[in-house]
Tab-separated table of C-alpha atoms in Angstrom:
chain	number	residue	atom	x	y	z
U	5	MET	CA	29.193	19.101	-25.961
U	6	VAL	CA	25.460	18.347	-23.745
U	7	SER	CA	23.447	15.436	-24.178
U	8	VAL	CA	19.792	15.935	-24.457
U	9	GLU	CA	17.896	12.706	-23.132
U	10	PHE	CA	13.821	12.806	-23.484
U	11	LEU	CA	12.667	10.308	-20.943
U	12	GLY	CA	9.400	8.400	-20.509
U	13	PRO	CA	6.881	9.014	-23.507
U	14	ILE	CA	8.583	11.246	-25.267
U	15	GLU	CA	9.360	9.083	-28.808
U	16	ILE	CA	13.017	12.229	-29.340
U	17	PRO	CA	16.258	10.240	-29.986
U	18	THR	CA	18.957	11.846	-27.553
U	19	MET	CA	20.535	14.723	-29.188
U	20	GLN	CA	23.945	16.088	-28.706
U	21	LEU	CA	24.595	19.874	-28.703
U	22	GLU	CA	26.649	22.713	-28.872
U	23	ILE	CA	25.001	24.498	-26.584
U	24	GLY	CA	26.277	26.823	-23.473
U	25	SER	CA	22.768	27.473	-21.677
U	26	LEU	CA	19.422	25.811	-20.736
U	27	ALA	CA	18.334	29.281	-22.166
U	28	GLU	CA	19.546	28.008	-25.773
U	29	LEU	CA	18.413	24.222	-25.354
U	30	GLY	CA	15.045	26.461	-25.192
U	31	GLU	CA	15.417	28.099	-28.275
U	32	ILE	CA	16.548	24.664	-30.184
U	33	LEU	CA	13.707	23.156	-28.739
U	34	ARG	CA	11.120	25.278	-29.190
U	35	THR	CA	11.446	25.459	-33.204
U	36	ILE	CA	10.473	21.058	-33.376
U	37	ASP	CA	7.030	20.160	-33.175
U	38	GLU	CA	8.169	17.010	-32.127
U	39	SER	CA	9.461	18.849	-28.183
U	40	LYS	CA	7.729	21.944	-28.483
U	41	LYS	CA	4.497	19.881	-27.460
U	42	TRP	CA	6.208	18.660	-24.111
U	43	LEU	CA	8.402	22.103	-23.051
U	44	GLU	CA	5.457	23.327	-20.608
U	45	VAL	CA	5.002	19.911	-18.655
U	46	SER	CA	8.344	18.899	-18.341
U	47	ALA	CA	10.767	18.294	-15.694
U	48	ILE	CA	14.734	19.382	-16.520
U	49	ALA	CA	17.256	17.730	-14.661
U	50	ILE	CA	20.959	18.579	-15.603
U	51	ASN	CA	23.484	15.474	-14.471
U	52	ASP	CA	19.889	13.607	-12.875
U	53	THR	CA	19.458	16.554	-10.363
U	54	LEU	CA	16.194	18.621	-11.388
U	55	VAL	CA	16.910	22.472	-11.704
U	56	ASP	CA	14.431	25.295	-11.115
U	57	SER	CA	15.785	28.202	-13.594
U	58	LEU	CA	16.824	28.742	-16.572
U	59	ASP	CA	20.372	30.891	-15.013
U	60	ILE	CA	22.657	27.782	-14.850
U	61	GLU	CA	25.815	27.396	-17.218
U	62	LEU	CA	26.330	23.985	-19.085
U	63	LYS	CA	29.775	22.205	-19.124
U	64	ASP	CA	31.227	20.037	-21.940
U	65	GLY	CA	29.907	16.037	-21.107
U	66	ASP	CA	26.929	17.436	-18.644
U	67	ARG	CA	23.826	15.274	-19.105
U	68	ILE	CA	20.281	17.172	-19.663
U	69	CYS	CA	17.345	14.966	-19.616
U	70	LEU	CA	13.436	16.104	-20.414
U	71	LEU	CA	11.077	14.382	-17.780
U	72	PRO	CA	7.435	14.754	-18.760
U	73	PRO	CA	4.661	14.184	-16.116
U	74	VAL	CA	5.132	10.744	-13.857
U	75	CYS	CA	2.858	8.485	-12.424
U	76	GLY	CA	4.097	5.941	-10.633
U	77	GLY	CA	2.628	2.802	-8.686
R	2	MET	CA	16.251	-0.764	0.021
R	3	LEU	CA	14.705	0.041	-3.206
R	4	GLU	CA	14.213	-3.085	-5.278
R	5	ILE	CA	13.267	-2.784	-9.468
R	6	TYR	CA	11.791	-5.559	-10.974
R	7	SER	CA	10.898	-6.458	-14.713
R	8	GLY	CA	7.373	-7.029	-15.137
R	9	ALA	CA	4.808	-7.858	-12.123
R	10	LEU	CA	5.862	-8.368	-8.701
R	11	ASP	CA	6.282	-11.511	-6.673
R	12	VAL	CA	3.711	-9.310	-3.645
R	13	GLU	CA	3.785	-12.393	-1.010
R	14	SER	CA	7.466	-13.389	-0.987
R	15	ILE	CA	8.804	-9.173	-0.724
R	16	LEU	CA	6.158	-9.077	1.759
R	17	SER	CA	7.196	-11.722	3.640
R	18	ARG	CA	11.346	-11.162	3.181
R	19	TRP	CA	10.290	-7.361	4.782
R	20	TYR	CA	7.973	-8.591	7.167
R	21	ARG	CA	11.173	-10.694	8.551
R	22	LEU	CA	13.087	-7.978	8.150
R	23	SER	CA	11.232	-5.610	10.945
R	24	LEU	CA	11.165	-9.027	13.199
R	25	ARG	CA	14.999	-8.913	12.808
R	26	ASP	CA	15.825	-5.568	13.054
R	27	ASN	CA	13.423	-6.026	16.299
R	28	CYS	CA	10.388	-3.290	15.120
R	29	GLY	CA	6.881	-3.454	16.869
R	30	ALA	CA	5.026	-2.241	13.580
R	31	PHE	CA	5.465	-3.250	10.127
R	32	VAL	CA	3.147	-0.976	7.957
R	33	PRO	CA	3.150	-1.473	3.710
R	34	PHE	CA	1.181	-0.377	0.782
R	35	VAL	CA	0.569	-2.641	-2.080
R	36	GLY	CA	-1.060	-1.265	-5.599
R	37	SER	CA	-2.199	-4.119	-8.329
R	38	VAL	CA	-3.986	-3.329	-11.599
R	39	ARG	CA	-7.226	-2.851	-10.985
R	40	ASP	CA	-9.719	-3.675	-14.174
R	41	GLU	CA	-10.708	-0.814	-15.409
R	42	ASN	CA	-10.887	1.505	-18.285
R	43	GLY	CA	-10.850	-1.311	-20.903
R	44	ILE	CA	-6.999	-2.078	-19.990
R	45	SER	CA	-5.170	-5.395	-20.797
R	46	GLY	CA	-3.028	-4.513	-17.680
R	47	LEU	CA	-0.626	-0.963	-17.018
R	48	SER	CA	3.413	-0.358	-18.168
R	49	PHE	CA	5.920	1.829	-16.538
R	50	ASP	CA	9.170	3.376	-17.550
R	51	LEU	CA	11.389	3.645	-14.825
R	52	TYR	CA	14.550	6.400	-15.118
R	53	GLU	CA	16.905	5.074	-12.318
R	54	PRO	CA	19.327	7.692	-11.954
R	55	LEU	CA	16.852	9.947	-10.552
R	56	LEU	CA	14.629	6.967	-8.705
R	57	LYS	CA	17.966	5.737	-7.012
R	58	SER	CA	18.319	9.538	-5.589
R	59	TRP	CA	15.065	10.258	-4.775
R	60	PHE	CA	14.073	7.114	-3.234
R	61	ALA	CA	18.011	8.218	-0.820
R	62	ARG	CA	16.902	10.941	0.110
R	63	CYS	CA	12.847	9.807	1.171
R	64	SER	CA	15.453	7.000	3.034
R	65	ASP	CA	16.871	9.204	5.133
R	66	ARG	CA	13.296	11.334	5.976
R	67	VAL	CA	12.531	7.787	7.797
R	68	GLU	CA	15.603	6.749	9.123
R	69	LYS	CA	15.800	10.470	11.174
R	70	GLU	CA	12.893	9.116	12.616
R	71	GLY	CA	14.296	5.891	13.722
R	72	ALA	CA	12.121	3.996	10.482
R	73	THR	CA	13.094	1.369	7.651
R	74	LEU	CA	12.106	1.855	4.372
R	75	CYS	CA	11.876	-0.656	1.482
R	76	MET	CA	10.444	-0.189	-1.760
R	77	ALA	CA	9.763	-2.443	-5.217
R	78	HIS	CA	7.789	-1.498	-8.346
R	79	SER	CA	7.516	-3.164	-11.847
R	80	ASN	CA	9.735	-1.924	-15.074
R	81	GLY	CA	7.498	-3.490	-18.567
R	82	ASN	CA	3.922	-5.111	-18.415
R	83	VAL	CA	2.299	-5.530	-15.535
R	84	TYR	CA	-0.924	-7.369	-16.086
R	85	LEU	CA	-4.892	-7.376	-14.471
R	86	GLN	CA	-4.699	-8.544	-10.571
R	87	GLU	CA	-1.218	-8.101	-10.678
R	88	SER	CA	0.828	-5.804	-8.489
R	89	SER	CA	3.304	-2.461	-9.489
R	90	PHE	CA	4.138	-1.363	-6.156
R	91	VAL	CA	4.954	-1.960	-2.766
R	92	CYS	CA	6.357	0.171	-0.596
R	93	ALA	CA	6.612	-0.771	3.395
R	94	ILE	CA	7.846	0.927	7.009
R	95	TYR	CA	8.954	-0.558	9.835
R	96	SER	CA	9.287	1.180	12.895
R	97	SER	CA	9.999	-0.161	16.606
R	98	LYS	CA	6.332	1.686	17.662
R	99	ARG	CA	3.468	1.436	16.039
R	100	LYS	CA	2.861	5.575	15.609
R	101	ILE	CA	5.988	6.579	13.061
R	102	ALA	CA	5.380	3.506	10.224
R	103	LEU	CA	1.958	4.417	10.761
R	104	SER	CA	1.621	8.008	9.995
R	105	MET	CA	4.808	7.961	7.444
R	106	ILE	CA	3.070	5.676	4.909
R	107	ALA	CA	0.688	7.569	3.316
R	108	GLU	CA	3.050	10.347	3.559
R	109	PHE	CA	5.857	8.177	1.497
R	110	VAL	CA	2.592	6.937	-1.051
R	111	GLU	CA	1.518	10.794	-1.932
R	112	ASP	CA	5.316	12.014	-2.727
R	113	PHE	CA	6.027	9.085	-4.140
R	114	LYS	CA	2.700	9.557	-6.737
R	115	THR	CA	4.203	13.444	-6.828
R	116	ASP	CA	7.442	12.794	-7.612
R	117	ALA	CA	9.124	9.447	-8.023
R	118	PRO	CA	10.538	9.279	-12.339
R	119	ILE	CA	7.921	6.975	-13.225
R	120	TRP	CA	5.768	6.653	-16.492
R	121	LYS	CA	2.799	5.022	-16.688
R	122	TYR	CA	0.750	3.733	-19.715
R	123	ASP	CA	-2.710	2.366	-20.361
R	124	LEU	CA	-2.339	-1.277	-22.251
R	125	ILE	CA	-5.194	-1.384	-24.681
R	126	GLY	CA	-5.777	-4.019	-27.479
R	127	LYS	CA	-2.145	-3.752	-28.675
R	128	ARG	CA	-1.253	-0.215	-27.586
R	129	ARG	CA	0.677	1.634	-25.017
R	130	ILE	CA	-0.916	4.880	-24.427
R	131	TYR	CA	0.563	7.297	-21.748
R	132	ALA	CA	-1.899	8.045	-18.820
R	133	LEU	CA	-0.916	12.255	-19.410
R	134	GLU	CA	-4.064	13.240	-17.335
R	135	ARG	CA	-3.152	11.090	-14.516
R	136	SER	CA	0.337	12.034	-14.258
R	137	THR	CA	1.486	15.197	-12.514
R	138	PRO	CA	4.668	17.187	-13.751
R	139	LEU	CA	7.674	16.959	-11.766
R	140	TYR	CA	9.473	19.893	-9.925
R	141	GLY	CA	10.378	23.224	-12.556
R	142	SER	CA	8.165	21.836	-15.191
R	143	GLY	CA	7.798	24.287	-17.711
R	144	ILE	CA	11.095	26.090	-17.308
R	145	LEU	CA	11.548	25.578	-20.857
R	146	SER	CA	8.998	26.641	-22.200
L	27	MET	CA	-13.406	-10.182	8.728
L	28	LEU	CA	-12.170	-11.002	12.556
L	29	GLU	CA	-9.967	-14.034	12.805
L	30	ILE	CA	-8.432	-15.298	16.490
L	31	TYR	CA	-6.100	-17.629	16.828
L	32	SER	CA	-4.665	-19.505	19.706
L	33	GLY	CA	-0.770	-17.779	19.922
L	34	ALA	CA	1.158	-16.194	17.494
L	35	LEU	CA	-0.208	-15.041	14.421
L	36	ASP	CA	0.338	-16.982	10.763
L	37	VAL	CA	1.593	-13.473	9.609
L	38	GLU	CA	3.136	-14.571	6.031
L	39	SER	CA	0.028	-17.046	5.312
L	40	ILE	CA	-1.990	-14.138	6.863
L	41	LEU	CA	-1.432	-11.278	4.655
L	42	SER	CA	-0.996	-14.059	1.654
L	43	ARG	CA	-4.891	-14.169	1.845
L	44	TRP	CA	-5.873	-10.846	2.333
L	45	TYR	CA	-3.719	-9.764	-0.664
L	46	ARG	CA	-5.585	-12.127	-2.580
L	47	LEU	CA	-8.941	-11.720	-2.042
L	48	SER	CA	-8.220	-7.646	-2.229
L	49	LEU	CA	-7.182	-9.056	-6.284
L	50	ARG	CA	-10.472	-10.857	-6.125
L	51	ASP	CA	-12.105	-7.869	-5.630
L	52	ASN	CA	-10.550	-5.442	-8.059
L	53	CYS	CA	-8.750	-3.508	-5.297
L	54	GLY	CA	-6.172	-1.129	-6.337
L	55	ALA	CA	-4.589	-0.908	-2.896
L	56	PHE	CA	-4.107	-3.257	-0.075
L	57	VAL	CA	-3.077	-1.913	2.975
L	58	PRO	CA	-2.084	-4.153	5.998
L	59	PHE	CA	-0.666	-3.175	9.879
L	60	VAL	CA	1.362	-5.924	11.561
L	61	GLY	CA	2.036	-5.943	15.498
L	62	SER	CA	4.802	-8.088	16.324
L	63	VAL	CA	6.269	-8.615	20.209
L	64	ARG	CA	9.725	-7.015	20.709
L	65	ASP	CA	12.126	-7.345	23.130
L	66	GLU	CA	11.940	-5.070	25.372
L	67	ASN	CA	11.892	-4.476	28.729
L	68	GLY	CA	13.237	-8.490	29.856
L	69	ILE	CA	9.922	-10.466	28.652
L	70	SER	CA	9.864	-13.654	26.993
L	71	GLY	CA	6.565	-12.421	25.817
L	72	LEU	CA	3.578	-10.664	25.707
L	73	SER	CA	0.110	-12.848	26.549
L	74	PHE	CA	-3.220	-12.109	25.602
L	75	ASP	CA	-6.902	-12.404	27.021
L	76	LEU	CA	-9.904	-11.364	24.744
L	77	TYR	CA	-14.149	-11.345	25.321
L	78	GLU	CA	-15.007	-12.125	22.246
L	79	PRO	CA	-18.508	-10.848	22.714
L	80	LEU	CA	-18.282	-7.632	22.650
L	81	LEU	CA	-14.896	-8.016	20.443
L	82	LYS	CA	-16.983	-9.118	18.012
L	83	SER	CA	-19.294	-6.696	17.803
L	84	TRP	CA	-16.978	-3.454	17.908
L	85	PHE	CA	-15.077	-5.056	15.267
L	86	ALA	CA	-18.465	-5.419	13.243
L	87	ARG	CA	-19.263	-1.469	14.197
L	88	CYS	CA	-15.596	-0.787	12.314
L	89	SER	CA	-16.540	-3.099	9.349
L	90	ASP	CA	-19.754	-1.506	9.012
L	91	ARG	CA	-17.913	1.964	9.168
L	92	VAL	CA	-14.927	0.599	6.288
L	93	GLU	CA	-17.495	-0.533	4.117
L	94	LYS	CA	-19.733	2.671	4.218
L	95	GLU	CA	-16.931	3.844	2.408
L	96	GLY	CA	-16.408	1.189	-0.196
L	97	ALA	CA	-13.077	-0.357	1.519
L	98	THR	CA	-12.982	-3.997	3.349
L	99	LEU	CA	-11.605	-4.548	6.807
L	100	CYS	CA	-9.863	-7.744	7.749
L	101	MET	CA	-8.449	-7.904	11.769
L	102	ALA	CA	-6.148	-11.280	13.247
L	103	HIS	CA	-5.512	-11.104	16.974
L	104	SER	CA	-4.306	-13.640	19.141
L	105	ASN	CA	-5.283	-15.684	22.658
L	106	GLY	CA	-3.097	-16.884	24.900
L	107	ASN	CA	0.784	-16.219	24.456
L	108	VAL	CA	3.004	-15.077	21.822
L	109	TYR	CA	6.556	-14.581	22.360
L	110	LEU	CA	9.583	-12.275	21.420
L	111	GLN	CA	10.430	-11.726	17.504
L	112	GLU	CA	6.168	-13.457	16.130
L	113	SER	CA	3.253	-11.402	16.221
L	114	SER	CA	0.174	-10.728	17.802
L	115	PHE	CA	-2.246	-8.628	15.635
L	116	VAL	CA	-2.376	-7.932	11.568
L	117	CYS	CA	-5.541	-5.932	10.347
L	118	ALA	CA	-5.930	-4.326	6.463
L	119	ILE	CA	-7.793	-2.314	4.720
L	120	TYR	CA	-8.402	-3.007	0.917
L	121	SER	CA	-10.232	-0.404	-1.424
L	122	SER	CA	-10.127	0.513	-5.433
L	123	LYS	CA	-8.243	3.617	-4.770
L	124	ARG	CA	-5.373	4.279	-2.771
L	125	LYS	CA	-6.766	7.305	-0.648
L	126	ILE	CA	-9.357	5.587	1.454
L	127	ALA	CA	-7.395	2.608	2.713
L	128	LEU	CA	-4.723	4.949	3.150
L	129	SER	CA	-6.129	7.277	5.862
L	130	MET	CA	-8.659	4.623	7.418
L	131	ILE	CA	-5.639	2.614	8.639
L	132	ALA	CA	-4.151	4.463	11.324
L	133	GLU	CA	-7.493	5.417	12.606
L	134	PHE	CA	-8.695	2.208	12.941
L	135	VAL	CA	-5.630	0.736	14.749
L	136	GLU	CA	-6.205	3.963	17.052
L	137	ASP	CA	-9.457	2.900	18.115
L	138	PHE	CA	-8.792	-0.829	18.171
L	139	LYS	CA	-6.247	-0.010	20.521
L	140	THR	CA	-8.819	2.124	22.967
L	141	ASP	CA	-11.996	0.085	22.610
L	142	ALA	CA	-10.742	-3.311	21.485
L	143	PRO	CA	-11.672	-5.570	24.931
L	144	ILE	CA	-8.140	-7.304	24.955
L	145	TRP	CA	-6.351	-7.137	27.934
L	146	LYS	CA	-2.230	-7.901	28.029
L	147	TYR	CA	0.297	-8.787	29.917
L	148	ASP	CA	3.771	-9.230	29.922
L	149	LEU	CA	5.255	-12.861	30.260
L	150	ILE	CA	8.138	-12.195	33.120
L	151	GLY	CA	9.643	-15.376	33.993
L	152	LYS	CA	7.428	-17.692	35.003
L	153	ARG	CA	4.442	-14.500	35.692
L	154	ARG	CA	2.218	-13.010	33.629
L	155	ILE	CA	1.907	-9.167	34.910
L	156	TYR	CA	-0.888	-7.054	33.789
L	157	ALA	CA	0.506	-3.603	31.342
L	158	LEU	CA	-1.721	-1.856	33.444
L	159	GLU	CA	0.496	1.149	32.805
L	160	ARG	CA	-0.235	0.552	29.153
L	161	SER	CA	-4.104	0.145	29.040
L	162	THR	CA	-7.122	2.473	28.116
L	163	PRO	CA	-10.033	2.233	30.303
L	164	LEU	CA	-12.778	1.365	27.723
L	165	TYR	CA	-16.067	3.880	27.331
L	166	GLY	CA	-17.531	4.508	30.445
L	167	SER	CA	-14.966	3.325	32.990
L	168	GLY	CA	-15.908	4.281	36.344
L	169	ILE	CA	-19.785	4.853	37.164
L	170	LEU	CA	-19.467	2.039	39.961
L	171	SER	CA	-16.946	3.997	41.590
I	19	MET	CA	-30.656	-12.862	39.447
I	20	VAL	CA	-28.013	-11.465	38.012
I	21	SER	CA	-24.659	-12.659	36.612
I	22	VAL	CA	-21.149	-10.295	36.781
I	23	GLU	CA	-18.535	-11.701	35.740
I	24	PHE	CA	-15.046	-10.329	35.762
I	25	LEU	CA	-12.480	-10.125	32.969
I	26	GLY	CA	-8.972	-9.810	32.350
I	27	PRO	CA	-6.807	-9.492	35.056
I	28	ILE	CA	-9.286	-9.244	37.639
I	29	GLU	CA	-8.965	-12.203	39.687
I	30	ILE	CA	-12.556	-12.976	41.064
I	31	PRO	CA	-14.865	-15.964	40.181
I	32	THR	CA	-18.384	-15.023	38.947
I	33	MET	CA	-20.916	-13.913	41.281
I	34	GLN	CA	-24.933	-14.620	41.292
I	35	LEU	CA	-26.536	-11.954	42.623
I	36	GLU	CA	-30.677	-10.334	43.551
I	37	ILE	CA	-30.269	-7.127	42.589
I	38	GLY	CA	-32.271	-4.839	40.445
I	39	SER	CA	-30.058	-2.132	39.047
I	40	LEU	CA	-26.411	-1.121	39.151
I	41	ALA	CA	-26.172	1.196	41.701
I	42	GLU	CA	-26.630	-1.697	44.242
I	43	LEU	CA	-24.049	-3.088	42.319
I	44	GLY	CA	-21.606	-0.760	43.131
I	45	GLU	CA	-23.077	-0.489	46.638
I	46	ILE	CA	-21.694	-4.238	47.093
I	47	LEU	CA	-19.047	-4.691	44.985
I	48	ARG	CA	-17.436	-1.425	47.443
I	49	THR	CA	-17.575	-3.529	50.325
I	50	ILE	CA	-15.303	-6.506	48.816
I	51	ASP	CA	-11.404	-5.144	48.948
I	52	GLU	CA	-10.325	-7.359	45.618
I	53	SER	CA	-13.364	-6.242	43.358
I	54	LYS	CA	-13.160	-2.172	45.130
I	55	LYS	CA	-9.304	-1.422	43.736
I	56	TRP	CA	-10.761	-1.535	40.007
I	57	LEU	CA	-14.135	-0.073	39.950
I	58	GLU	CA	-12.565	3.071	38.883
I	59	VAL	CA	-11.023	2.014	35.916
I	60	SER	CA	-13.646	-0.327	34.857
I	61	ALA	CA	-16.262	-0.482	32.448
I	62	ILE	CA	-19.432	-2.332	32.431
I	63	ALA	CA	-21.444	-4.456	30.049
I	64	ILE	CA	-24.711	-5.713	30.438
I	65	ASN	CA	-25.747	-8.370	28.204
I	66	ASP	CA	-22.774	-7.329	26.108
I	67	THR	CA	-23.404	-3.700	25.144
I	68	LEU	CA	-20.754	-1.013	27.383
I	69	VAL	CA	-23.406	1.781	29.364
I	70	ASP	CA	-22.132	4.765	30.789
I	71	SER	CA	-25.098	5.576	33.536
I	72	LEU	CA	-25.789	4.108	36.756
I	73	ASP	CA	-29.390	4.311	35.615
I	74	ILE	CA	-30.293	1.340	34.551
I	75	GLU	CA	-32.723	-1.187	35.175
I	76	LEU	CA	-31.651	-4.618	35.362
I	77	LYS	CA	-33.742	-7.859	34.947
I	78	ASP	CA	-33.741	-11.310	35.980
I	79	GLY	CA	-30.729	-13.309	33.848
I	80	ASP	CA	-29.319	-10.368	32.502
I	81	ARG	CA	-25.433	-10.874	32.358
I	82	ILE	CA	-22.969	-7.601	33.883
I	83	CYS	CA	-19.302	-7.801	32.882
I	84	LEU	CA	-16.358	-5.497	34.487
I	85	LEU	CA	-13.930	-4.465	32.160
I	86	PRO	CA	-10.652	-3.311	33.188
I	87	PRO	CA	-8.337	-0.564	30.522
I	88	VAL	CA	-7.906	-3.138	27.305
I	89	CYS	CA	-4.385	-3.053	25.773
I	90	GLY	CA	-4.566	-5.331	22.415
I	91	GLY	CA	-1.843	-5.454	19.631
């Protein structure tokens, strides 16, 4: 089981999913209207580290975050 | 040093405190940057969401880079609502001599704008509107699309 | 705005005052620089002579350049003695958006170092020793030699 | 009559001289030990404007300053 958290302006509650890879997560989120529109502009952090590849295996307890475009200051 | 406050920053006291640290550390140059909320586009203020775990690790990396040059980095940011003529962001670099602090401050502020996990909203009437068009995608964005 | 003080600057009150001006002028970016006296080379402090007529005309030209970019320049400097852990120089640029203030502050401080008609002395024991080796000849130097 | 003022660390009292050009001023100051050593590194202002040429005529009442190397901050 991994948790998937949507940060900032993405108004989707945290999900608990039984998935083994980021590619699987993409498949699921592309089927949901609310999440689909954010995928192109959002970054992914696994356990608070940004990743740049789908070739990452997920372990039980991993925390995944979706981070939309930022603007501090 | 990273400080997160609920609402507007008390800029005068933050600057005073960091300035005294620069003196205590025998530093000859103290270079702050203050970002305030301007009256524009009909907003009554801005609002911010922060993701603290990533903000802290990002800031630690920035701070390490600055310290490698013998300088010190300080930053304060607001969480939540900040109204017109209030300030939401203060940072400062202090160093023994002027060149390092002066050359690193602009670079840090630009890194901050593109890399810090902070989301900005315009407060207009009773609405809180995500400032998408002024925002920048983080590293690796789009891999799930 | 050019301010000249006898002895050390009250940095905290100067920064607070200029910061409030930046808010009043609806500016989103306020970027100061503070120069302080470091404990080095056995000095007990620094001392400064200013030539005000030329300092004022030099500052007016700098200020015009900054204002052409829509920004505002402020500067304060000490005349006379300034001791360890006190400050002798503060300047700030504020502008609507961050880029102009951030890009002009370093340039102004470098111009200041080479062009402002100010002479620096080390205070060591009871002596006031001209800092020739750290000083820069002004425009046109040597024409009478 | 012009006045010649020595600024900053140059410890020479202000002079009043009957000269018509900067070149004449240079001739005089090169003969005085105290001023001679500053000439190579000093800039000249006439009525508070820095000049870069000797080809300037002096008028009665002009104020000339010698400015040695500077270091503010």
